[in-house]
XYZ file of C-alpha atoms in Angstrom:
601
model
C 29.335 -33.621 9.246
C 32.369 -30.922 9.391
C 35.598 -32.709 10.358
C 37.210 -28.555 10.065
C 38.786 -26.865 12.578
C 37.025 -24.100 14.293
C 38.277 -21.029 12.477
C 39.773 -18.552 14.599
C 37.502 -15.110 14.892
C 38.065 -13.183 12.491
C 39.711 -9.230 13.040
C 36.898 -7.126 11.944
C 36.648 -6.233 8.021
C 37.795 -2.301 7.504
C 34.600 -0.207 7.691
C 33.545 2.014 4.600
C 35.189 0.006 2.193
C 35.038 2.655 -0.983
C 32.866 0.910 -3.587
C 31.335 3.127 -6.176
C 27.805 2.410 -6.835
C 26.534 0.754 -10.295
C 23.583 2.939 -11.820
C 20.043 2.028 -11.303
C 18.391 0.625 -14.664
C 15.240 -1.128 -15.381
C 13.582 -1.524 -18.319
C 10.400 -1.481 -16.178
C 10.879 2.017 -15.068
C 9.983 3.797 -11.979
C 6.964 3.821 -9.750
C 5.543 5.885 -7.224
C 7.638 8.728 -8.142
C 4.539 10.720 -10.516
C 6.163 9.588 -13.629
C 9.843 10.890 -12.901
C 12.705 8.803 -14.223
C 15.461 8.902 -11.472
C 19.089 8.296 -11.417
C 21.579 7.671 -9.014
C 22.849 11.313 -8.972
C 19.218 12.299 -7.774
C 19.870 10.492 -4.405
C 23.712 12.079 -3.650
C 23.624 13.878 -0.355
C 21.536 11.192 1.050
C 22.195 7.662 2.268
C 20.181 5.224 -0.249
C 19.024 1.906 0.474
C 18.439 -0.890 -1.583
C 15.898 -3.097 -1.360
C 16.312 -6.331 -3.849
C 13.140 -7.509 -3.731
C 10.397 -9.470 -5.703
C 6.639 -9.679 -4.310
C 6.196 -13.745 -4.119
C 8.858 -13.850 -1.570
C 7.090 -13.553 2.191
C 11.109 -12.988 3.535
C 11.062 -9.785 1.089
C 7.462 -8.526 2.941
C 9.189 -8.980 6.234
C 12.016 -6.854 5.457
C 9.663 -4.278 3.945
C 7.729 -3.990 7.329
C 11.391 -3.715 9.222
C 12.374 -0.588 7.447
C 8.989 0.896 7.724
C 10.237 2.820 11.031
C 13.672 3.542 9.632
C 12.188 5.215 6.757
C 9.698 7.210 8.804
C 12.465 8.445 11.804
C 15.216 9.041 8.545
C 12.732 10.901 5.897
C 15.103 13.660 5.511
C 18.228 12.016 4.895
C 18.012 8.680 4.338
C 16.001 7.407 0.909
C 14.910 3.810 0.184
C 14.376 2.702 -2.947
C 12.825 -0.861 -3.709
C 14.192 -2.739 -7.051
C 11.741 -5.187 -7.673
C 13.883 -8.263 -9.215
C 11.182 -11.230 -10.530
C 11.927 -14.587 -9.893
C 8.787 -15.718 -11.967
C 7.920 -14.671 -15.238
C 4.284 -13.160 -14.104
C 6.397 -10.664 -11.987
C 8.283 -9.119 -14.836
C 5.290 -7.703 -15.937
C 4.941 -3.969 -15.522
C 1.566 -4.111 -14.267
C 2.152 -6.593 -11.185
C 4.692 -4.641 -9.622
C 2.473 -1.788 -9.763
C -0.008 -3.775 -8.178
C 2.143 -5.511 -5.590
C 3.293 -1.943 -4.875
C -0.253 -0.995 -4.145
C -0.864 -3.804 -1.922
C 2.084 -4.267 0.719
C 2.073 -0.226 1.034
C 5.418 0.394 -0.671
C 5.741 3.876 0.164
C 8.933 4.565 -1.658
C 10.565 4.786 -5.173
C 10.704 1.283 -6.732
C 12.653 0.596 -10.120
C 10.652 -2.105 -12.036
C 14.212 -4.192 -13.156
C 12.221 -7.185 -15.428
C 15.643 -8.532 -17.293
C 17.491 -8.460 -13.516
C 19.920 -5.277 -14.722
C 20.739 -3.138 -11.849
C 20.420 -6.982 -9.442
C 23.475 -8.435 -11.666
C 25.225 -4.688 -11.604
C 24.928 -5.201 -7.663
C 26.180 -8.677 -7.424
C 22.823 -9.875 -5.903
C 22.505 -13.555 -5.007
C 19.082 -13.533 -2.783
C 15.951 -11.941 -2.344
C 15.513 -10.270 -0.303
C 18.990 -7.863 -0.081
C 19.579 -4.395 1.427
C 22.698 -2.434 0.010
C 23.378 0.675 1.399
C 24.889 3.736 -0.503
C 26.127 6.804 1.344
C 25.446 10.104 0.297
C 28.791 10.384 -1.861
C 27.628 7.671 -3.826
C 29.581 4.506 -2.073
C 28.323 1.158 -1.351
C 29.459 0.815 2.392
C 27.484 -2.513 3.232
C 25.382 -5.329 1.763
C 22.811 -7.382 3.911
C 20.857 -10.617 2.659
C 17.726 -12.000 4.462
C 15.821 -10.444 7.116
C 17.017 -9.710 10.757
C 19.651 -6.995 9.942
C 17.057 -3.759 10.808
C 19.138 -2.861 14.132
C 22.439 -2.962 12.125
C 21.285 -0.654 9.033
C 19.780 1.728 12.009
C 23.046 2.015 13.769
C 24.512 2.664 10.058
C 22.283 4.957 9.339
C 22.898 7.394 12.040
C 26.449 6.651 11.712
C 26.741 8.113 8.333
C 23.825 11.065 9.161
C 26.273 12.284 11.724
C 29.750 11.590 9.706
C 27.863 13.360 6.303
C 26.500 16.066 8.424
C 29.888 16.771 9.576
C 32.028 16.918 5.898
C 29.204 18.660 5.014
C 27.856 16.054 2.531
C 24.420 15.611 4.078
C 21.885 17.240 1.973
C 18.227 17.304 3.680
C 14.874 17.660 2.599
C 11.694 15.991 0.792
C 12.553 12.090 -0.938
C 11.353 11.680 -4.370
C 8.197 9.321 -3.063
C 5.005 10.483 -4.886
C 1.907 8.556 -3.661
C -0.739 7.119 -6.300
C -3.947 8.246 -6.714
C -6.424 5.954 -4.188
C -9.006 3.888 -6.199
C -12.530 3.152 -4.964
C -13.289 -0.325 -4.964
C -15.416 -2.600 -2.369
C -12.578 -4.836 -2.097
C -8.845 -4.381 -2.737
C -6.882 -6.948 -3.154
C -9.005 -9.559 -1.332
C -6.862 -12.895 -0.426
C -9.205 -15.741 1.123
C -13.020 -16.169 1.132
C -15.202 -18.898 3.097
C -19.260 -19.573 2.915
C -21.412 -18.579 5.566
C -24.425 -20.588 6.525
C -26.196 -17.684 5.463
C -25.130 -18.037 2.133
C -23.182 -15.009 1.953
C -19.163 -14.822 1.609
C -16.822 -13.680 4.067
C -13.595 -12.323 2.658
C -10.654 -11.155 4.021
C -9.951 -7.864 2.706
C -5.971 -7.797 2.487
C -4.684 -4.441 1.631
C -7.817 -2.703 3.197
C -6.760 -4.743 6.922
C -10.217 -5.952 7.582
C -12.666 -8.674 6.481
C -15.633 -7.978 4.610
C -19.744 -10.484 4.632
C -20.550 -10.000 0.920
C -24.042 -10.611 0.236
C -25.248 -14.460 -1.734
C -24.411 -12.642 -5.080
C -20.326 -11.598 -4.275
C -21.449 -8.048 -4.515
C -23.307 -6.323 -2.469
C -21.681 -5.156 1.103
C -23.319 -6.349 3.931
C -20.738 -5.456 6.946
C -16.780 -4.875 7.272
C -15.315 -6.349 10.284
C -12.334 -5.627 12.494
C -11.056 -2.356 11.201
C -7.508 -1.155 13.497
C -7.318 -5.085 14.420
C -6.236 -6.682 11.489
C -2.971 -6.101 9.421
C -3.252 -8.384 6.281
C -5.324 -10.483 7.174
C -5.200 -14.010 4.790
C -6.651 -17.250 5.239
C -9.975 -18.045 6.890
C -11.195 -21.399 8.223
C -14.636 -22.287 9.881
C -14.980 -24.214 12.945
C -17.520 -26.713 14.364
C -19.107 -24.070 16.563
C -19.839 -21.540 13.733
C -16.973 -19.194 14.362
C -14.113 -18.243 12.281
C -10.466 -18.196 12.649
C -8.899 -15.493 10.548
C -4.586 -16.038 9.650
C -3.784 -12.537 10.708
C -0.444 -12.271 8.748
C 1.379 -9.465 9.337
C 0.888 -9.557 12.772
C 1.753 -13.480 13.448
C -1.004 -13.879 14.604
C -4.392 -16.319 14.842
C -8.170 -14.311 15.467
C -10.869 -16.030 16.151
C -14.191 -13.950 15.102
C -17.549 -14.951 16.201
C -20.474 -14.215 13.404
C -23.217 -13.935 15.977
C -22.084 -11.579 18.623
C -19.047 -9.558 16.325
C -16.791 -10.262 18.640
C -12.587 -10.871 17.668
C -10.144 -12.034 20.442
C -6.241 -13.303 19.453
C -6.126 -17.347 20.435
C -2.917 -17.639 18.835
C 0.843 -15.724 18.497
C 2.022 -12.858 20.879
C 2.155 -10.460 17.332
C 6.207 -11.051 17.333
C 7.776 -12.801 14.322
C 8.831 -16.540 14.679
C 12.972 -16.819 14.573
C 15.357 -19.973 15.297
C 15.231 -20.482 18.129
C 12.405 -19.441 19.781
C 9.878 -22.016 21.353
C 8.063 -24.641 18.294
C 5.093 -25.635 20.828
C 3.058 -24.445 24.152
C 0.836 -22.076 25.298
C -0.855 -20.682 22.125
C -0.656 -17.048 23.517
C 2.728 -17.403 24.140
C 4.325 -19.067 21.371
C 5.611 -16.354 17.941
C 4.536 -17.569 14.778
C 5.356 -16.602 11.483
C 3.215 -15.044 8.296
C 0.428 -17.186 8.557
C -0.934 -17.256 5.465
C -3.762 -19.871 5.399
C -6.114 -21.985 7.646
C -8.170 -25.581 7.881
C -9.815 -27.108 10.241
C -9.060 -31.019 9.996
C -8.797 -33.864 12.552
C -9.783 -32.080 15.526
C -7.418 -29.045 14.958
C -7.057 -26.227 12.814
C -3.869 -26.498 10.382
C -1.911 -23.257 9.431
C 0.204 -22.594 6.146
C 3.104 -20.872 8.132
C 4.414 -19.253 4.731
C 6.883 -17.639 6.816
C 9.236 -20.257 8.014
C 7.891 -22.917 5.432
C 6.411 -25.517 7.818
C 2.915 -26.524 8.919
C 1.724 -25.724 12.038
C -1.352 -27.058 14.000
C -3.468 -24.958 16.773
C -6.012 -27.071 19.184
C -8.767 -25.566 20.343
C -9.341 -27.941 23.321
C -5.867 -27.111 24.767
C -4.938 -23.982 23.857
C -1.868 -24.743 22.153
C -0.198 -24.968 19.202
C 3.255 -27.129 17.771
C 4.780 -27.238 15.115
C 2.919 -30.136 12.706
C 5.322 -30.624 9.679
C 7.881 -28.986 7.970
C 12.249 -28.174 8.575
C 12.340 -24.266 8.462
C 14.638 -24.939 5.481
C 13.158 -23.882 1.870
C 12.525 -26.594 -0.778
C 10.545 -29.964 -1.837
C 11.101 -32.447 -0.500
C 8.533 -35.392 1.217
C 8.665 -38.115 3.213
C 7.583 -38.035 7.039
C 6.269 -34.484 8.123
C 9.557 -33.985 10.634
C 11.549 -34.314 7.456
C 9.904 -32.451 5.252
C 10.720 -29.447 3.213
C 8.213 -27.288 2.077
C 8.408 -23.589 0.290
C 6.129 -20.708 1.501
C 3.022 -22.742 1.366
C -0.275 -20.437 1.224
C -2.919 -22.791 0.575
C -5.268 -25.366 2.699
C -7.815 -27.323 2.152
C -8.716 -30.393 3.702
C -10.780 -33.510 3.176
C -11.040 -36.936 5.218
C -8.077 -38.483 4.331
C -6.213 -35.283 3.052
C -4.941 -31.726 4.000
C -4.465 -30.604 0.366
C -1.274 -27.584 0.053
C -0.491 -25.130 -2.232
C 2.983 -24.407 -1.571
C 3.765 -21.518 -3.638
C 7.239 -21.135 -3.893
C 7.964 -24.547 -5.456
C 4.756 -24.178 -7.673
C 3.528 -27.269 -6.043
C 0.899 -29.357 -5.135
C 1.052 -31.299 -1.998
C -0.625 -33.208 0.381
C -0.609 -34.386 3.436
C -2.373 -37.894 4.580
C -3.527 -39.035 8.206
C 0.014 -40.497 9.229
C 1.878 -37.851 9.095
C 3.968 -38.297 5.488
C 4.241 -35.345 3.249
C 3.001 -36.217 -1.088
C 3.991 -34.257 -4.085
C 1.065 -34.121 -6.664
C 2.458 -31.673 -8.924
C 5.557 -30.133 -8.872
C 9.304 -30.309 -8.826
C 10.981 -27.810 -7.225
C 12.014 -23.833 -6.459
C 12.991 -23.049 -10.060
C 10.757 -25.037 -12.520
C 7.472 -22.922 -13.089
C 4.762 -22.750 -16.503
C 1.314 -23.293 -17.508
C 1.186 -27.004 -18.772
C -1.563 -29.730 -18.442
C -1.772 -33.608 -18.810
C 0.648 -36.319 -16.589
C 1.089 -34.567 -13.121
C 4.387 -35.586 -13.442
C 5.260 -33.307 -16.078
C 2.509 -30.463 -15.247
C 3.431 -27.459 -14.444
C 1.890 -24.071 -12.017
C 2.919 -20.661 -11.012
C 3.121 -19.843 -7.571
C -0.182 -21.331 -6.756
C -2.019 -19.484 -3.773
C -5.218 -21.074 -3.048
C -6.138 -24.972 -2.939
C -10.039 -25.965 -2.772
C -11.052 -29.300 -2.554
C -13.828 -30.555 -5.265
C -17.123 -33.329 -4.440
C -15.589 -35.795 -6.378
C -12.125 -36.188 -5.257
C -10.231 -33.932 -7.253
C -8.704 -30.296 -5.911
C -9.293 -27.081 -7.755
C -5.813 -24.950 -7.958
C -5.818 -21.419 -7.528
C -2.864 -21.061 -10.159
C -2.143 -17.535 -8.801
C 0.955 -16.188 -11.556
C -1.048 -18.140 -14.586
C -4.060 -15.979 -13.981
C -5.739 -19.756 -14.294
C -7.876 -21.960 -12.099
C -6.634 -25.729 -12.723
C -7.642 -28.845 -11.630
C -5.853 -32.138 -10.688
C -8.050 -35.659 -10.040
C -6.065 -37.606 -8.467
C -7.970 -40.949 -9.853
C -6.257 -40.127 -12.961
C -3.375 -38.379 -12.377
C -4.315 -35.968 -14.715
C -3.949 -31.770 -14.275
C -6.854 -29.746 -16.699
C -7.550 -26.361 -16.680
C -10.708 -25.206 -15.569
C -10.773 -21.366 -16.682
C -8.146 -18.387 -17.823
C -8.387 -15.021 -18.103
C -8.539 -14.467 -14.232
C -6.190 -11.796 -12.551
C -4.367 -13.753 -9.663
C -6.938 -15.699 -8.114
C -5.676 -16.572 -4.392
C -8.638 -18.553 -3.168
C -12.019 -20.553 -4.645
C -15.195 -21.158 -2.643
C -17.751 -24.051 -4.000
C -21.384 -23.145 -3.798
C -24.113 -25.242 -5.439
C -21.927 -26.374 -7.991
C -20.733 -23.732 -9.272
C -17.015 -21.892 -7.961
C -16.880 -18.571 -6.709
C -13.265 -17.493 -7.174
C -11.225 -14.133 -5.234
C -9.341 -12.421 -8.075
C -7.312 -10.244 -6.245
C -6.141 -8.501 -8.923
C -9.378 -7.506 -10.285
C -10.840 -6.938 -6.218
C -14.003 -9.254 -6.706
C -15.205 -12.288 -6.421
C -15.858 -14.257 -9.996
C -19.117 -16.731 -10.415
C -18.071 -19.655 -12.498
C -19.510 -22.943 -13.694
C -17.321 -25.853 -13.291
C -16.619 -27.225 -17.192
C -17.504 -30.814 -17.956
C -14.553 -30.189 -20.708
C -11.227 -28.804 -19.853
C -10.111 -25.458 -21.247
C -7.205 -26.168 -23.845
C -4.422 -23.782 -23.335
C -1.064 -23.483 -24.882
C 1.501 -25.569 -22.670
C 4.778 -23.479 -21.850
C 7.566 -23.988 -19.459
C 9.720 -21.793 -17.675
C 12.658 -21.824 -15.004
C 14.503 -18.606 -13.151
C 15.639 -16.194 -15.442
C 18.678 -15.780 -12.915
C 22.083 -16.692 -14.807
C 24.299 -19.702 -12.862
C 27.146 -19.172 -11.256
C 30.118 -20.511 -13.710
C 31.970 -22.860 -10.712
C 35.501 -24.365 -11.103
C 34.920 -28.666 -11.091
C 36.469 -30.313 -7.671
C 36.516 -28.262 -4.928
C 34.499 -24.917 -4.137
C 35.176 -22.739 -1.477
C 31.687 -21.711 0.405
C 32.129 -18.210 2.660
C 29.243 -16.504 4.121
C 30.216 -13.579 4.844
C 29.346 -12.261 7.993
C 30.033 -8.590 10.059
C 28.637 -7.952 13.197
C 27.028 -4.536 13.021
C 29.213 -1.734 15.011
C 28.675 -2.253 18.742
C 27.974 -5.787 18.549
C 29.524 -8.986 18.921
C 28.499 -12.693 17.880
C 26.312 -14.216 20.678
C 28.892 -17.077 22.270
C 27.239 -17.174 25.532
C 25.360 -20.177 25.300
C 27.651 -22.286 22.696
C 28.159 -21.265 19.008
C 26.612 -18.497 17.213
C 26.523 -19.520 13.874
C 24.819 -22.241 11.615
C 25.663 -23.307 8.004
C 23.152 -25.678 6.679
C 24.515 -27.278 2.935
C 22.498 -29.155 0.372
C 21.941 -29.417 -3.252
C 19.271 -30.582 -6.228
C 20.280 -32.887 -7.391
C 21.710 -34.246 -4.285
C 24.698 -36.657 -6.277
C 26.121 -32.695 -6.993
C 27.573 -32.550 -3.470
C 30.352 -35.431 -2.848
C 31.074 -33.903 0.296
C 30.909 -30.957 2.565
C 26.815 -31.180 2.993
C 24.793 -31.094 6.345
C 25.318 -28.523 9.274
C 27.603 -27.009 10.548
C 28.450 -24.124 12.797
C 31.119 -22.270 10.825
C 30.615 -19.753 8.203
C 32.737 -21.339 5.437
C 32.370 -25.124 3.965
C 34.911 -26.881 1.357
C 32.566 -28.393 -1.178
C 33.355 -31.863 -3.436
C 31.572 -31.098 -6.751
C 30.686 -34.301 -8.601
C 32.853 -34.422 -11.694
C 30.279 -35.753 -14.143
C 27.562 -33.188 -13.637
C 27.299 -30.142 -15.279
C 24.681 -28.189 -13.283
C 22.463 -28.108 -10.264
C 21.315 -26.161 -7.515
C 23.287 -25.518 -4.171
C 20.587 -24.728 -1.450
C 22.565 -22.946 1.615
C 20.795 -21.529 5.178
C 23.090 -19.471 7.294
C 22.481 -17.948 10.365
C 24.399 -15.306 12.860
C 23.469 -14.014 16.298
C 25.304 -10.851 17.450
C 24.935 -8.632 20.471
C 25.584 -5.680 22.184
C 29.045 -5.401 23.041
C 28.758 -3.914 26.363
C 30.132 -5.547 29.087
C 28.696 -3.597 31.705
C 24.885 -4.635 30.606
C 24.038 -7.690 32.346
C 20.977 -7.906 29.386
C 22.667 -6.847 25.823
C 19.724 -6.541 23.166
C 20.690 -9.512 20.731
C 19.441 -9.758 17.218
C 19.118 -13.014 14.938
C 20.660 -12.827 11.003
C 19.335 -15.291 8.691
C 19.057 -16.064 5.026
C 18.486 -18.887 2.376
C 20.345 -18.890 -0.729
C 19.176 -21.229 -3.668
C 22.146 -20.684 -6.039
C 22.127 -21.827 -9.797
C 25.663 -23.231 -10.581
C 26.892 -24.461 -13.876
C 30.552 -26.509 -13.995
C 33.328 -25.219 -16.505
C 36.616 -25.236 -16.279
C 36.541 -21.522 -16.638
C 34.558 -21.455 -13.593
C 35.663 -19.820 -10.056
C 36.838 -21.945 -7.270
C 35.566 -19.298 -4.154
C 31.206 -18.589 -4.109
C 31.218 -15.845 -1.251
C 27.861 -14.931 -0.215
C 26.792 -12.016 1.898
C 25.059 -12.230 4.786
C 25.938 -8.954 6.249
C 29.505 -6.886 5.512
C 31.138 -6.447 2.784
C 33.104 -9.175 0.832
C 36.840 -8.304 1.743
């Protein structure tokens, strides 16, 4: 509940604020630029964009399939250049960058920053963010979250022509040099199912199509859907022999039929889910969001919609889909599926009396049971991550992928970032590991006892045996290597900061055009100034006798063209999730402003 006044509108903030830009370091170095080492002064006479990023985060994928067309239309004057910034410790290594860069089609620079340099240098609070630089070497804007293409567009060409004018605009060829292609059968393959054949279909991620492997996990027998696909994820049998295929990048569902070849769309209109668009209806007619997995359970099939965090169900007899579980806002929390909170899950797999869930982004293990309520097996929340076995209540994963339920009751885990395929029996409440020394496994398939797991790093599918024995590994823990913010105790100040883009307004047509949603872990941190609101600032009540916690913030903005003689202004949704690391001192600041879109005045 906010008892504040509404705060008046605010004059607009002075454009081009004059911010010199921080170097770019990374101890990482540079990729796709055929080995050159680049520095900031290699970019002056073009505008530079930013792109805080880290490749776990589905919000950062969006935003790197929004600039696609900016980057094409601006190739001579406008450079982006991605600075990958991990949130988990598997990211920091050299080697998964280069292979994330490979497999979401980065076709720019990107500055492998491990220790977080050039993200602190920047201020950076969120993945993903977008600063732009113009070409005399100022930062002129800062955007978190996705949403904000139209505004760094109109930027864009506002600085081409104000550059091109002062004579300051220096064209030609960006530094992107692209990597030598490898041959492989697969590359980077995310979900597999059994045919009744015997062979494996597998959807072939980076490649945009699915491929039938032979019985062995080998041998090509067809590839499917070429030009209809666009990273295509999780696949899901039905009763009547034919597949559904989560065709992610364009939110969409595909249902392929083994026996005549063909594919048709049953679900999503290939638009991105945002607030406020319609939860339920028509299945053709209803956006959806980065579906990233699929099962078919209780009459419907279920879909890990990684994108907006929820769980959404599609029915076959009906046509339609709803929304099955799940807030929209990012975190763990259970209890009945309306209430929910779940983090980018990617994984399904169901039995009976459970719809197992590998929600990534809280390195979880969850279930859901026939009444709707939402179980935590394993896991704890958004910043606790490691490879450790025994009590599930102190185990720990790494953005798990891929969930696969086992004959005797217990779940295989597809422990993605530990390179690791573990186990948890629920009889005993006891998580094992099962094997190491795989290279991100996403998915597992049982097949006459044995498991046939997709390492997606290594673009195959691996045989194993199941072990009677559990593999003994070396337990280790880890949490975000992003520093708190140092916060003043009593009362903090909360602005989201918020510009509408040049030639826009905020959206009041229909009632208020912003939302502020304010929680934190634990939840005695907050005394007061939690819940939603529709103002862009909050006064928080810190709890005096706690010394750290987590403040989890959603804000969104809706702004439109400011043309009063267009009866139909193009409007455009802003929207970001901050989970913010604070630590209480005296020495600490009283004011956390966080950037949605602007610059912090």
């Amino acid at each position: 509940m906010n008892d504040a006044a509404p705060a008046p509108t605010p004059a607009p903030a002075p454009r081009r604020a004059r911010v010199r830009a921080p170097e770019l370091i990374g101890k990482g170095g540079w990729i796709n630029t055929g080995g050159k080492e680049l520095k900031l002064a290699d970019f002056r006479g073009r505008t530079l964009i930013l792109d805080f990023w880290t490749f776990c985060c589905v919000n950062c994928l969006h935003v790197l399939d929004e600039l696609r067309d900016l980057e094409e239309k601006h190739r001579d004057t406008l450079v982006i250049v991605g600075v990958h910034s991990p949130k988990f410790v598997h990211e920091a290594e050299h080697q998964a960058v280069v292979d994330a860069v490979e497999r979401y089609e980065v076709h720019h620079p990107v500055l492998d920053d491990p220790e977080l340099a050039t993200w602190k240098q920047y201020a950076v609070r969120a993945w993903p963010t977008l600063v732009v630089i113009d070409p005399e070497g100022y930062v002129v804007a800062q955007h978190a979250g996705e949403g904000h293409a139209n505004a760094i567009r109109t930027l864009v060409e506002e600085l081409e022509a104000e550059h091109e004018a002062k004579g300051t605009l220096r064209r030609g060829d960006g530094p992107y040099v692209a990597p030598e292609p490898v041959a492989t059968d697969l590359r980077f393959p995310g979900k597999a199912v059994l045919l009744p054949s015997g062979n494996f279909l597998v959807s072939d991620t980076t490649r945009h199509q699915l491929v039938e492997l032979a019985a062995d996990g080998e041998t090509v027998v067809r590839r499917i859907g070429e030009g209809v696909f666009r990273e295509p994820q999780g696949l899901a049998q039905l009763p009547d022999g034919s597949i559904v295929v989560a065709d992610t990048v364009h939110h969409a569902l595909r249902r392929y039929d083994p026996a005549t070849g063909v594919i048709e769309r049953i679900a999503g209109t290939g638009k991105q889910w945002w607030q406020g668009s319609p939860t339920s209806g028509p299945a053709l007619d209803v956006d959806l969001s980065s579906p990233w997995d699929v099962a078919w359970w209780r009459g419907k099939v279920w879909i890990a919609m990684a994108g907006v965090h929820q769980l959404w169900t599609y029915d076959p007899a009906t046509g339609t889909v709803e929304v099955a579980a799940g807030t929209t806002n990012e975190g763990l929390v259970d209890g009945p599926a309306a209430e929910a909170w779940f983090a980018q899950p990617s994984g399904l797999s169901a039995t009976e009396d459970r719809l197992w869930i590998a929600d990534s982004e809280t390195s979880a293990l969850r279930w859901i049971d026939p009444d709707g309520v939402v179980h935590t097996a394993v896991g704890t929340g958004l910043f606790d991550f490691g490879h450790r076995d025994g009590d599930a209540g102190q185990a720990l994963l790494q953005h798990p992928l891929g969930v696969t339920a086992l004959p005797d009751g217990s779940v295989a885990v597809s422990d993605t970032y530990n390179h690791a395929l573990r186990r948890y029996d629920p009889a005993s409440g006891e998580v094992t590991t099962l094997a190491t020394d795989l290279r991100e496994p996403s998915d597992a398939v049982l097949v006459d006892g044995d498991i046939v797991v997709v390492e997606s790093a290594r673009h195959r599918l691996t045989r194993l045996r199941l072990p009677e024995e559990a593999v003994q590994v070396e337990a280790v823990a880890h949490r975000t290597r992003r520093e708190a913010t140092e916060v003043a105790p009593g009362r903090l100040r909360l602005d989201v900061v918020f510009q509408a883009p040049n030639g826009q307004k905020l959206d009041e047509r229909y009632g208020p055009s912003t939302r502020l949603l304010v929680s934190s872990t634990p939840p005695e941190l907050l005394l007061a100034g939690g819940g939603t609101g529709t103002d862009l600032f909050r006064e928080l009540d810190l709890h005096p006798e706690l010394t750290e916690g987590v403040l989890h913030v959603s804000a969104m903005a809706a702004s439109c063209d400011d043309d009063p003689e267009n009866e139909y202004p193009a409007c455009h949704v802003h929207q970001q999730d901050w989970g913010v690391p604070v630590k209480v001192t005296e020495a600490g600041v009283s004011r956390l402003p966080l950037i949605l879109a602007g610059m912090d005045a």
